[in-house]
Amino acid sequence: MEIVYKKVLEPQPAIYGDFKFKCKKINDFLIKNNIKLYSHQTEAIAEVLEGKDVVITTPTASGKSMIYTLSILEEVCKNPNTRAILIFPLVALARDQETKIKNLIQKSSLKATV
């Protein structure tokens, strides 16, 4: 195998976005836990909540799970009968995400079950 091109990208400062959820509990949770959403997260959440299909391709630990979790919780806050199905390719990933989502729900005081 031959490498035909190589480029090193310099680190860039984080670009944060601003999104106000209609659900006060989510906004309070983010403020209380000093969580700032990245611009790609706020853009994606806005699109999802408008009912658009969204594909997110970013590196590991870039906040993809916060996009779908906060979008779902916003809907749950509006309608407690909201249901969502999350499908993961690996059992270990599913269990990890389940734990994170349960913790977020508990910390935010939302009435939701996983």
PDB file of C-alpha atoms in Angstrom:
ATOM      1  CA  MET A   1       0.000   0.000   0.000  1.00  0.00           C
ATOM      2  CA  GLU A   2       1.312   3.411  -0.939  1.00  0.00           C
ATOM      3  CA  ILE A   3       0.362   6.684   0.742  1.00  0.00           C
ATOM      4  CA  VAL A   4      -0.312   9.227  -1.976  1.00  0.00           C
ATOM      5  CA  TYR A   5      -1.282  12.203   0.130  1.00  0.00           C
ATOM      6  CA  LYS A   6      -0.862  13.209   3.749  1.00  0.00           C
ATOM      7  CA  LYS A   7      -2.055  16.342   5.494  1.00  0.00           C
ATOM      8  CA  VAL A   8      -1.955  17.187   9.184  1.00  0.00           C
ATOM      9  CA  LEU A   9      -4.804  19.398  10.328  1.00  0.00           C
ATOM     10  CA  GLU A  10      -4.061  21.790  13.136  1.00  0.00           C
ATOM     11  CA  PRO A  11      -6.402  21.767  16.131  1.00  0.00           C
ATOM     12  CA  GLN A  12      -9.180  24.319  15.917  1.00  0.00           C
ATOM     13  CA  PRO A  13     -10.955  26.039  18.790  1.00  0.00           C
ATOM     14  CA  ALA A  14     -14.394  24.674  19.611  1.00  0.00           C
ATOM     15  CA  ILE A  15     -17.337  26.467  18.042  1.00  0.00           C
ATOM     16  CA  TYR A  16     -20.354  26.471  20.315  1.00  0.00           C
ATOM     17  CA  GLY A  17     -23.926  26.992  19.260  1.00  0.00           C
ATOM     18  CA  ASP A  18     -26.888  28.412  21.093  1.00  0.00           C
ATOM     19  CA  PHE A  19     -30.150  26.532  21.328  1.00  0.00           C
ATOM     20  CA  LYS A  20     -32.973  27.177  23.741  1.00  0.00           C
ATOM     21  CA  PHE A  21     -35.157  24.164  24.336  1.00  0.00           C
ATOM     22  CA  LYS A  22     -38.844  24.733  24.980  1.00  0.00           C
ATOM     23  CA  CYS A  23     -38.438  22.361  27.911  1.00  0.00           C
ATOM     24  CA  LYS A  24     -37.205  24.353  30.904  1.00  0.00           C
ATOM     25  CA  LYS A  25     -35.872  21.200  32.586  1.00  0.00           C
ATOM     26  CA  ILE A  26     -33.469  20.558  29.695  1.00  0.00           C
ATOM     27  CA  ASN A  27     -32.225  24.158  29.686  1.00  0.00           C
ATOM     28  CA  ASP A  28     -31.791  24.059  33.470  1.00  0.00           C
ATOM     29  CA  PHE A  29     -29.946  20.731  33.253  1.00  0.00           C
ATOM     30  CA  LEU A  30     -27.490  22.089  30.662  1.00  0.00           C
ATOM     31  CA  ILE A  31     -26.819  25.251  32.684  1.00  0.00           C
ATOM     32  CA  LYS A  32     -26.514  23.417  36.013  1.00  0.00           C
ATOM     33  CA  ASN A  33     -24.028  20.928  34.539  1.00  0.00           C
ATOM     34  CA  ASN A  34     -22.132  23.596  32.569  1.00  0.00           C
ATOM     35  CA  ILE A  35     -22.793  21.786  29.292  1.00  0.00           C
ATOM     36  CA  LYS A  36     -22.217  23.846  26.173  1.00  0.00           C
ATOM     37  CA  LEU A  37     -23.462  22.390  22.917  1.00  0.00           C
ATOM     38  CA  TYR A  38     -21.250  22.515  19.852  1.00  0.00           C
ATOM     39  CA  SER A  39     -22.562  24.243  16.751  1.00  0.00           C
ATOM     40  CA  HIS A  40     -23.026  20.935  14.926  1.00  0.00           C
ATOM     41  CA  GLN A  41     -25.171  19.712  17.831  1.00  0.00           C
ATOM     42  CA  THR A  42     -27.417  22.765  17.925  1.00  0.00           C
ATOM     43  CA  GLU A  43     -27.839  22.744  14.145  1.00  0.00           C
ATOM     44  CA  ALA A  44     -28.723  19.037  14.137  1.00  0.00           C
ATOM     45  CA  ILE A  45     -31.137  19.340  17.072  1.00  0.00           C
ATOM     46  CA  ALA A  46     -32.957  22.190  15.340  1.00  0.00           C
ATOM     47  CA  GLU A  47     -33.271  20.114  12.159  1.00  0.00           C
ATOM     48  CA  VAL A  48     -34.466  17.004  14.013  1.00  0.00           C
ATOM     49  CA  LEU A  49     -37.085  18.964  15.951  1.00  0.00           C
ATOM     50  CA  GLU A  50     -38.339  20.388  12.651  1.00  0.00           C
ATOM     51  CA  GLY A  51     -38.968  16.796  11.564  1.00  0.00           C
ATOM     52  CA  LYS A  52     -36.090  16.585   9.111  1.00  0.00           C
ATOM     53  CA  ASP A  53     -33.913  13.534   8.560  1.00  0.00           C
ATOM     54  CA  VAL A  54     -30.366  14.131   9.778  1.00  0.00           C
ATOM     55  CA  VAL A  55     -27.131  12.190   9.331  1.00  0.00           C
ATOM     56  CA  ILE A  56     -24.278  13.052  11.683  1.00  0.00           C
ATOM     57  CA  THR A  57     -20.755  11.905  10.864  1.00  0.00           C
ATOM     58  CA  THR A  58     -18.286  13.164  13.409  1.00  0.00           C
ATOM     59  CA  PRO A  59     -15.463  11.508  15.349  1.00  0.00           C
ATOM     60  CA  THR A  60     -15.873   9.560  18.553  1.00  0.00           C
ATOM     61  CA  ALA A  61     -16.716  11.675  21.614  1.00  0.00           C
ATOM     62  CA  SER A  62     -17.954  14.613  19.536  1.00  0.00           C
ATOM     63  CA  GLY A  63     -21.455  14.679  21.005  1.00  0.00           C
ATOM     64  CA  LYS A  64     -23.569  12.663  18.575  1.00  0.00           C
ATOM     65  CA  SER A  65     -25.479  10.949  21.367  1.00  0.00           C
ATOM     66  CA  MET A  66     -26.454  14.292  22.922  1.00  0.00           C
ATOM     67  CA  ILE A  67     -28.112  15.225  19.633  1.00  0.00           C
ATOM     68  CA  TYR A  68     -30.562  12.344  19.611  1.00  0.00           C
ATOM     69  CA  THR A  69     -30.960  12.174  23.389  1.00  0.00           C
ATOM     70  CA  LEU A  70     -31.821  15.844  23.830  1.00  0.00           C
ATOM     71  CA  SER A  71     -34.074  15.780  20.753  1.00  0.00           C
ATOM     72  CA  ILE A  72     -36.005  12.830  22.163  1.00  0.00           C
ATOM     73  CA  LEU A  73     -36.234  14.373  25.628  1.00  0.00           C
ATOM     74  CA  GLU A  74     -37.544  17.634  24.155  1.00  0.00           C
ATOM     75  CA  GLU A  75     -40.358  15.641  22.562  1.00  0.00           C
ATOM     76  CA  VAL A  76     -40.980  13.694  25.796  1.00  0.00           C
ATOM     77  CA  CYS A  77     -41.236  16.988  27.665  1.00  0.00           C
ATOM     78  CA  LYS A  78     -43.944  18.158  25.236  1.00  0.00           C
ATOM     79  CA  ASN A  79     -45.730  14.803  25.196  1.00  0.00           C
ATOM     80  CA  PRO A  80     -44.975  12.226  27.917  1.00  0.00           C
ATOM     81  CA  ASN A  81     -46.435   9.496  25.670  1.00  0.00           C
ATOM     82  CA  THR A  82     -43.620   9.990  23.145  1.00  0.00           C
ATOM     83  CA  ARG A  83     -41.767   6.797  22.223  1.00  0.00           C
ATOM     84  CA  ALA A  84     -38.412   6.355  20.505  1.00  0.00           C
ATOM     85  CA  ILE A  85     -36.486   3.334  19.319  1.00  0.00           C
ATOM     86  CA  LEU A  86     -32.697   3.506  19.419  1.00  0.00           C
ATOM     87  CA  ILE A  87     -30.760   0.854  17.525  1.00  0.00           C
ATOM     88  CA  PHE A  88     -27.056   0.276  18.145  1.00  0.00           C
ATOM     89  CA  PRO A  89     -24.692  -2.061  16.266  1.00  0.00           C
ATOM     90  CA  LEU A  90     -23.098  -3.455  19.439  1.00  0.00           C
ATOM     91  CA  VAL A  91     -24.567  -4.645  22.738  1.00  0.00           C
ATOM     92  CA  ALA A  92     -21.779  -2.939  24.702  1.00  0.00           C
ATOM     93  CA  LEU A  93     -22.535   0.388  22.986  1.00  0.00           C
ATOM     94  CA  ALA A  94     -26.247  -0.029  23.654  1.00  0.00           C
ATOM     95  CA  ARG A  95     -25.610  -0.665  27.353  1.00  0.00           C
ATOM     96  CA  ASP A  96     -23.233   2.291  27.584  1.00  0.00           C
ATOM     97  CA  GLN A  97     -25.758   4.614  25.949  1.00  0.00           C
ATOM     98  CA  GLU A  98     -28.595   3.258  28.105  1.00  0.00           C
ATOM     99  CA  THR A  99     -26.645   4.140  31.246  1.00  0.00           C
ATOM    100  CA  LYS A 100     -25.824   7.634  29.963  1.00  0.00           C
ATOM    101  CA  ILE A 101     -29.429   8.310  28.931  1.00  0.00           C
ATOM    102  CA  LYS A 102     -30.796   7.084  32.268  1.00  0.00           C
ATOM    103  CA  ASN A 103     -28.350   9.344  34.119  1.00  0.00           C
ATOM    104  CA  LEU A 104     -29.300  12.330  31.988  1.00  0.00           C
ATOM    105  CA  ILE A 105     -33.013  11.714  32.594  1.00  0.00           C
ATOM    106  CA  GLN A 106     -32.458  11.392  36.323  1.00  0.00           C
ATOM    107  CA  LYS A 107     -30.301  14.527  36.551  1.00  0.00           C
ATOM    108  CA  SER A 108     -32.748  16.565  34.466  1.00  0.00           C
ATOM    109  CA  SER A 109     -35.792  15.475  36.534  1.00  0.00           C
ATOM    110  CA  LEU A 110     -37.713  14.599  33.390  1.00  0.00           C
ATOM    111  CA  LYS A 111     -40.455  12.017  33.603  1.00  0.00           C
ATOM    112  CA  ALA A 112     -39.207   9.445  31.117  1.00  0.00           C
ATOM    113  CA  THR A 113     -38.330   5.763  31.162  1.00  0.00           C
ATOM    114  CA  VAL A 114     -35.692   3.813  29.285  1.00  0.00           C
TER     115      VAL A 114
END
